[in-house]
Short mmCIF file of C-alpha atoms and ligand atoms in Angstrom, two decimals:
data_model
loop_
_atom_site.label_atom_id
_atom_site.label_comp_id
_atom_site.label_asym_id
_atom_site.label_seq_id
_atom_site.Cartn_x
_atom_site.Cartn_y
_atom_site.Cartn_z
CA MET A 1 10.00 43.50 2.96
CA LEU A 2 8.06 40.69 1.96
CA ARG A 3 7.35 38.29 4.57
CA GLU A 4 6.90 34.14 3.61
CA ILE A 5 3.18 33.70 3.25
CA ARG A 6 1.90 30.78 4.58
CA PRO A 7 -1.86 30.20 4.38
CA PRO A 8 -3.60 29.90 7.76
CA LEU A 9 -5.12 26.14 8.62
CA ALA A 10 -8.57 25.76 7.46
CA GLY A 11 -11.00 24.90 10.02
CA GLY A 12 -10.70 27.86 12.49
CA ARG A 13 -14.13 28.16 12.63
CA CYS A 14 -16.06 26.08 15.25
CA ASP A 15 -19.87 25.39 14.49
CA ARG A 16 -22.07 27.44 17.58
CA ARG A 17 -19.18 29.36 18.41
CA VAL A 18 -19.18 33.49 17.25
CA THR A 19 -16.80 35.85 18.38
CA TRP A 20 -16.52 39.65 18.64
CA SER A 21 -13.63 42.15 19.55
CA PRO A 22 -13.56 44.45 22.47
CA SER A 23 -13.12 47.53 21.03
CA LEU A 24 -12.31 51.32 21.03
CA THR A 25 -12.71 53.49 18.02
CA LEU A 26 -10.30 56.37 17.99
CA VAL A 27 -10.57 58.95 14.82
CA PRO A 28 -7.32 60.81 13.74
CA THR A 29 -9.37 63.21 11.71
CA ARG A 30 -12.53 63.52 10.04
CA ALA A 31 -11.47 65.53 7.27
CA CYS A 32 -11.67 63.66 4.10
CA PHE A 33 -10.67 64.54 0.50
CA ASN A 34 -13.66 61.96 -0.68
CA ALA A 35 -17.31 62.57 -0.42
CA CYS A 36 -19.40 59.71 -0.39
CA GLY A 37 -22.98 60.08 -1.15
CA TYR A 38 -24.05 58.13 1.97
CA CYS A 39 -21.07 59.15 4.24
CA SER A 40 -21.95 61.20 7.34
CA PHE A 41 -18.58 60.54 9.07
CA ARG A 42 -16.26 62.99 6.93
CA ARG A 43 -16.04 66.73 7.88
CA SER A 44 -14.78 68.82 4.58
CA PRO A 45 -11.05 69.58 4.74
CA GLU A 46 -10.25 73.30 4.84
CA PRO A 47 -7.63 73.91 2.25
CA GLU A 48 -4.74 75.81 4.59
CA ALA A 49 -5.55 73.64 7.40
CA PRO A 50 -7.15 70.39 6.67
CA LEU A 51 -5.77 68.32 10.13
CA THR A 52 -7.18 71.12 12.41
CA ASP A 53 -9.33 68.28 14.18
CA ALA A 54 -6.55 65.92 14.33
CA LEU A 55 -6.53 63.73 17.39
CA SER A 56 -3.94 64.66 20.20
CA ASP A 57 -1.93 62.07 22.24
CA ALA A 58 -3.77 63.55 25.19
CA SER A 59 -7.18 62.68 23.95
CA ALA A 60 -6.00 59.33 22.76
CA ALA A 61 -4.55 58.81 26.04
CA ALA A 62 -7.56 59.71 27.91
CA ALA A 63 -10.09 57.45 25.79
CA LEU A 64 -7.64 54.40 26.28
CA VAL A 65 -7.97 54.85 30.06
CA ALA A 66 -11.74 54.94 29.76
CA ARG A 67 -11.95 51.61 28.07
CA PRO A 68 -9.56 49.34 29.60
CA ALA A 69 -10.98 46.41 28.29
CA ALA A 70 -10.78 47.17 24.75
CA THR A 71 -7.93 44.81 23.29
CA GLU A 72 -8.43 46.10 19.95
CA VAL A 73 -8.40 50.32 19.07
CA LEU A 74 -9.79 50.95 15.45
CA LEU A 75 -7.77 53.96 13.88
CA LEU A 76 -10.69 55.10 11.78
CA SER A 77 -9.52 57.81 9.94
CA GLY A 78 -10.75 60.25 6.84
CA GLU A 79 -8.24 60.59 4.02
CA VAL A 80 -5.78 63.19 2.80
CA ALA A 81 -5.25 62.67 -1.09
CA PRO A 82 -2.25 61.48 -2.33
CA GLY A 83 0.27 64.10 -3.43
CA SER A 84 -1.33 66.27 -0.95
CA PRO A 85 1.39 68.38 1.23
CA TRP A 86 -0.45 67.46 4.12
CA ARG A 87 -0.38 63.70 3.47
CA ALA A 88 2.92 63.04 5.37
CA ALA A 89 1.78 64.97 8.49
CA TRP A 90 -1.43 62.63 8.36
CA PHE A 91 0.24 59.40 7.91
CA ALA A 92 3.06 60.66 10.72
CA ARG A 93 -0.06 60.94 13.06
CA LEU A 94 -1.52 57.24 11.92
CA LEU A 95 1.95 55.87 12.87
CA ALA A 96 2.14 58.02 16.17
CA LEU A 97 -1.05 56.65 17.48
CA SER A 98 -0.40 53.20 16.11
CA ARG A 99 2.71 53.12 18.32
CA GLN A 100 0.79 54.74 21.36
CA VAL A 101 -1.66 52.30 21.12
CA LEU A 102 1.07 49.47 21.34
CA ARG A 103 2.37 51.32 24.36
CA ALA A 104 -0.78 51.54 26.13
CA GLY A 105 -0.64 47.21 25.95
CA ARG A 106 -3.27 47.21 23.50
CA LEU A 107 -3.59 45.91 19.60
CA PRO A 108 -4.27 48.90 16.52
CA HIS A 109 -6.37 48.12 13.65
CA THR A 110 -6.06 50.97 10.97
CA ASN A 111 -8.38 51.55 8.33
CA ALA A 112 -7.44 54.86 6.84
CA GLY A 113 -8.28 54.46 2.75
CA PRO A 114 -5.55 53.40 0.19
CA LEU A 115 -2.05 53.61 1.04
CA ALA A 116 1.43 53.66 -1.05
CA LEU A 117 3.21 50.43 -0.62
CA ARG A 118 5.64 51.84 1.96
CA GLU A 119 2.87 53.45 3.90
CA MET A 120 1.06 50.16 4.25
CA ALA A 121 4.15 48.11 4.81
CA ALA A 122 5.14 50.60 7.43
CA LEU A 123 1.93 50.36 9.48
CA GLY A 124 1.95 46.83 8.97
CA ARG A 125 4.79 46.63 11.40
CA LEU A 126 2.64 48.13 13.95
CA ASN A 127 -0.47 46.77 13.17
CA PRO A 128 -1.44 43.13 13.80
CA SER A 129 -4.40 43.43 10.84
CA MET A 130 -5.84 46.62 8.90
CA GLY A 131 -8.91 47.20 6.85
CA LEU A 132 -10.20 48.41 3.90
CA MET A 133 -13.79 47.59 2.64
CA LEU A 134 -13.94 46.63 -1.17
CA GLU A 135 -17.38 48.03 -0.59
CA GLY A 136 -18.48 46.49 -4.10
CA LEU A 137 -19.14 47.14 -7.62
CA GLY A 138 -21.32 47.90 -10.49
CA PRO A 139 -23.42 51.02 -11.88
CA ALA A 140 -25.61 51.32 -8.59
CA LEU A 141 -22.61 52.20 -6.81
CA GLU A 142 -21.36 54.95 -9.47
CA PRO A 143 -23.48 57.92 -8.21
CA TRP A 144 -22.50 57.39 -4.78
CA HIS A 145 -18.93 57.34 -5.12
CA ARG A 146 -18.91 59.87 -7.90
CA GLN A 147 -17.01 62.06 -5.76
CA ALA A 148 -14.70 59.60 -4.36
CA PRO A 149 -11.79 58.54 -6.03
CA SER A 150 -10.33 56.14 -3.44
CA LYS A 151 -13.77 54.33 -3.96
CA ARG A 152 -12.78 53.11 -7.52
CA LEU A 153 -12.87 49.37 -8.04
CA GLU A 154 -9.21 49.10 -9.16
CA VAL A 155 -7.89 51.16 -6.44
CA ARG A 156 -9.65 48.71 -3.75
CA LEU A 157 -8.65 45.52 -5.75
CA GLY A 158 -4.82 46.92 -6.00
CA GLN A 159 -4.85 47.55 -2.16
CA LEU A 160 -5.93 43.90 -1.50
CA VAL A 161 -3.53 42.51 -3.75
CA GLN A 162 -0.86 44.75 -1.90
CA ALA A 163 -1.87 43.64 1.41
CA GLY A 164 -1.45 40.03 -0.01
CA ARG A 165 2.02 40.64 -1.03
CA LEU A 166 2.96 42.25 2.14
CA GLY A 167 1.48 39.19 4.09
CA LEU A 168 -0.51 41.53 6.23
CA PRO A 169 -4.00 39.64 8.08
CA PHE A 170 -6.52 41.94 6.35
CA THR A 171 -10.21 42.57 6.69
CA THR A 172 -12.93 43.77 3.89
CA GLY A 173 -16.04 43.90 3.10
CA LEU A 174 -19.02 44.96 1.41
CA LEU A 175 -21.51 47.35 2.09
CA LEU A 176 -25.18 46.21 0.89
CA GLY A 177 -28.30 47.45 0.12
CA LEU A 178 -26.80 50.55 -1.90
CA GLY A 179 -28.82 49.35 -5.11
CA GLU A 180 -26.48 46.39 -6.20
CA SER A 181 -27.82 43.69 -8.02
CA ARG A 182 -27.46 40.07 -6.59
CA ALA A 183 -25.47 39.56 -9.54
CA ASP A 184 -23.04 42.47 -8.41
CA ARG A 185 -22.92 40.77 -5.14
CA LEU A 186 -22.03 37.61 -6.31
CA VAL A 187 -19.24 38.74 -8.60
CA ALA A 188 -17.66 41.00 -5.58
CA LEU A 189 -17.54 37.87 -3.46
CA GLU A 190 -15.88 35.60 -6.21
CA LEU A 191 -13.22 38.33 -6.32
CA LEU A 192 -12.55 38.28 -2.98
CA ALA A 193 -12.52 34.41 -2.73
CA HIS A 194 -9.91 34.89 -5.68
CA LEU A 195 -7.70 37.01 -3.63
CA GLN A 196 -8.07 34.82 -0.97
CA ARG A 197 -7.09 31.61 -2.80
CA ARG A 198 -3.81 33.63 -4.10
CA TRP A 199 -2.73 35.30 -1.12
CA GLY A 200 -4.48 33.67 1.83
CA HIS A 201 -4.62 37.07 3.97
CA LEU A 202 -8.28 37.98 4.40
CA GLN A 203 -9.12 37.12 7.73
CA GLU A 204 -12.41 38.47 7.59
CA VAL A 205 -15.23 39.86 5.26
CA ILE A 206 -17.53 42.34 6.37
CA LEU A 207 -21.24 41.74 5.12
CA GLN A 208 -22.49 45.50 6.39
CA PRO A 209 -26.14 46.44 5.76
CA TRP A 210 -26.48 50.03 4.64
CA ARG A 211 -28.65 51.68 6.78
CA PRO A 212 -29.98 55.35 6.19
CA HIS A 213 -28.63 58.21 8.93
CA GLY A 214 -30.81 60.31 10.85
CA GLN A 215 -31.94 60.91 14.36
CA ALA A 216 -32.98 57.53 15.01
CA ALA A 217 -32.44 54.13 13.58
CA VAL A 218 -34.34 52.25 10.70
CA PRO A 219 -34.62 48.63 11.50
CA LEU A 220 -33.89 45.99 8.44
CA SER A 221 -37.30 45.24 7.31
CA ALA A 222 -38.00 41.51 6.95
CA ALA A 223 -37.75 41.54 3.19
CA GLU A 224 -34.40 43.66 3.43
CA GLN A 225 -33.36 40.54 6.24
CA ALA A 226 -34.28 37.54 4.05
CA ASP A 227 -32.11 39.40 0.84
CA LEU A 228 -29.17 39.69 3.28
CA LEU A 229 -29.63 36.22 4.48
CA GLU A 230 -29.55 34.75 0.83
CA THR A 231 -26.23 37.04 0.67
CA ILE A 232 -24.77 35.44 3.66
CA SER A 233 -25.24 32.37 2.54
CA ALA A 234 -23.94 32.87 -1.07
CA ALA A 235 -20.77 34.34 0.84
CA ARG A 236 -20.18 31.22 3.09
CA GLN A 237 -20.08 29.09 0.11
CA LEU A 238 -17.95 31.25 -2.16
CA LEU A 239 -15.24 32.35 0.17
CA PRO A 240 -12.89 29.66 1.54
CA PRO A 241 -13.72 28.21 5.17
CA GLU A 242 -11.24 29.92 6.89
CA VAL A 243 -12.54 33.29 5.95
CA HIS A 244 -14.59 34.91 8.95
CA LEU A 245 -17.69 36.56 7.93
CA GLN A 246 -18.69 39.35 9.97
CA LEU A 247 -22.00 41.47 10.78
CA PRO A 248 -21.95 44.36 12.91
CA PRO A 249 -24.50 43.73 15.26
CA ASN A 250 -26.10 46.87 15.80
CA LEU A 251 -27.32 47.02 12.52
CA TRP A 252 -29.34 43.47 12.74
CA PRO A 253 -32.37 43.07 14.90
CA LEU A 254 -31.30 41.12 17.81
CA ASP A 255 -34.25 38.99 18.03
CA THR A 256 -33.08 37.48 14.51
CA LEU A 257 -29.66 37.63 14.84
CA PRO A 258 -29.33 34.04 15.31
CA GLN A 259 -30.68 33.37 11.64
CA ALA A 260 -27.71 35.48 10.51
CA LEU A 261 -25.50 32.89 12.34
CA ASP A 262 -27.39 30.25 10.91
CA ALA A 263 -26.43 31.21 7.52
CA GLY A 264 -23.10 31.60 7.80
CA ILE A 265 -22.20 34.69 10.19
CA ASP A 266 -19.48 33.96 12.93
CA ASP A 267 -18.11 37.19 13.72
CA LEU A 268 -19.69 40.08 15.22
CA GLY A 269 -16.43 42.70 14.43
CA GLY A 270 -15.28 45.18 16.98
CA ILE A 271 -17.72 46.63 19.39
CA ASP A 272 -17.20 49.68 21.01
CA SER A 273 -19.81 51.53 23.14
CA HIS A 274 -21.20 53.50 20.03
CA ASP A 275 -20.74 53.41 16.31
CA VAL A 276 -19.10 56.30 15.17
CA ILE A 277 -20.23 55.76 11.43
CA ASN A 278 -23.43 54.86 12.34
CA PRO A 279 -24.30 56.83 15.64
CA ALA A 280 -28.21 56.15 15.46
CA TYR A 281 -27.44 52.66 15.90
CA GLY A 282 -26.89 51.66 19.12
CA GLN A 283 -24.47 48.68 20.24
CA PRO A 284 -25.79 45.78 21.97
CA THR A 285 -23.96 45.34 25.23
CA PRO A 286 -21.89 42.15 25.09
CA PRO A 287 -24.04 40.78 27.98
CA ALA A 288 -27.09 41.02 26.42
CA LEU A 289 -25.72 39.56 23.07
CA ALA A 290 -24.20 36.54 24.94
CA GLN A 291 -27.65 36.04 26.29
CA ARG A 292 -29.53 36.29 23.24
CA LEU A 293 -27.39 34.17 21.44
CA ALA A 294 -26.68 31.31 24.04
CA ALA A 295 -30.51 30.97 24.28
CA ALA A 296 -30.08 30.24 20.50
CA GLY A 297 -27.14 27.99 21.21
CA TRP A 298 -24.38 30.17 20.40
CA LEU A 299 -21.37 30.66 22.62
CA LEU A 300 -20.17 34.11 22.27
CA GLU A 301 -16.58 34.56 22.65
CA PRO A 302 -13.83 37.52 22.74
CA ARG A 303 -10.96 37.85 20.25
CA LEU A 304 -8.31 39.90 19.09
CA CYS A 305 -8.37 42.11 16.11
CA VAL A 306 -6.14 39.66 14.41
CA HIS A 307 -7.77 36.08 14.45
CA GLU A 308 -5.96 33.41 15.97
CA ALA A 309 -4.94 31.71 12.36
CA TRP A 310 -3.25 34.78 11.23
CA LEU A 311 -1.06 34.81 14.60
CA PRO A 312 1.85 33.34 13.15
CA TRP A 313 1.83 35.89 10.35
CA LEU A 314 2.99 38.61 12.84
CA PRO A 315 6.46 40.29 13.27
CA LEU A 316 7.60 38.85 16.76
CA ALA A 317 6.86 41.88 18.68
CA LEU A 318 3.21 41.88 17.92
CA ARG A 319 3.18 38.36 18.31
CA ARG A 320 4.46 38.50 21.96
CA GLN A 321 1.59 41.51 22.56
CA ALA A 322 -1.15 39.68 21.18
CA ALA A 323 -0.02 36.50 23.21
CA VAL A 324 -0.59 38.77 26.44
CA LEU A 325 -3.72 39.80 25.33
CA GLN A 326 -5.05 36.64 24.40
CA ARG A 327 -4.39 35.06 27.64
CA ARG A 328 -5.82 37.92 29.02
CA LEU A 329 -9.23 37.41 27.12
CA ARG A 330 -9.22 33.82 27.94
CA LEU A 331 -9.38 34.24 31.79
CA LYS A 332 -12.08 36.86 31.15
CA VAL A 333 -14.38 33.85 29.21
CA ALA A 334 -17.20 33.78 31.19
CA HIS A 335 -20.27 32.93 28.96
CA SER A 336 -20.87 29.68 28.06
CA CYS A 337 -23.92 27.92 26.33
S1 LIG B 1 -13.79 57.73 2.25
FE1 LIG B 1 -14.85 57.17 4.18
S2 LIG B 1 -14.64 58.83 5.55
FE2 LIG B 1 -13.90 59.49 3.28
S3 LIG B 1 -16.18 60.03 2.43
FE3 LIG B 1 -15.89 58.05 1.95
S4 LIG B 1 -16.97 56.81 3.67
FE4 LIG B 1 -16.78 59.16 4.34
#
């Protein structure tokens, strides 16, 4: 069912204010039929039993209890191919986990790859926001995605259009540093800007630096930071003002994070105690972040997975649950400039 689409009010961003979402990541399965060249998250699915690692209700419940302050629960899943006999069971787990998260008084935000129209619509009734990275475009990405049919540009753009038609508040983003050119980045940002002007559903665009995997983190060099700062500034100029620009704070040196904010970042995304995609890159604690940013004149504020301007888009039950959690977050705001 299509809902009426009303673009959120511009001006949702405040100067010198940066947001983050207290988050817990649950992994329904790491089995994934894609094999992206940079991925250390996936495991190869066994042909006869691809979902052997499927997250149980009991494990999900234990994780929810262990992280009571997480208002957002990111359901981050490996993918089962469309048409696979295992697709229905995989999708049923996503629905069941979304319902479990809601029953626990939290808000699910699912990122599980491309979805059929009816799948996305069904998840959209349970998830106040969902996500799918555009990742990028251009010849440099082809070798990374040679064995990842889900990552074809037309598939990703089709998903963003589908989410727009359904009126779902949506998160997307670019993975930066895979060899793409500056021109490739600008074209990708212009495509996102075009989608936003048409549908108004892109609540945030993640500008995620690609980092090498290994036992130890490899911090961004000064030259890499300068290159990314230029892209952040370009994104701020190209994307409509209501689109939040997000940077994962564990992938950027804390000391120079204020420079990224000055360039246009206004959101630090969902922060769990660790990063399941980049486990070597430790998350800064919110108090440490708040302290560092306050020293540079920035106020760090918690938010829900769905940004405030998109709350009126939600079905009534989700809007009510979001309102309860938003009041709770506001009561907890203790940091100030
Ligand atoms: S689609 Fe995601 S989980 Fe699957 S291989 Fe690519 S990056 Fe990894």
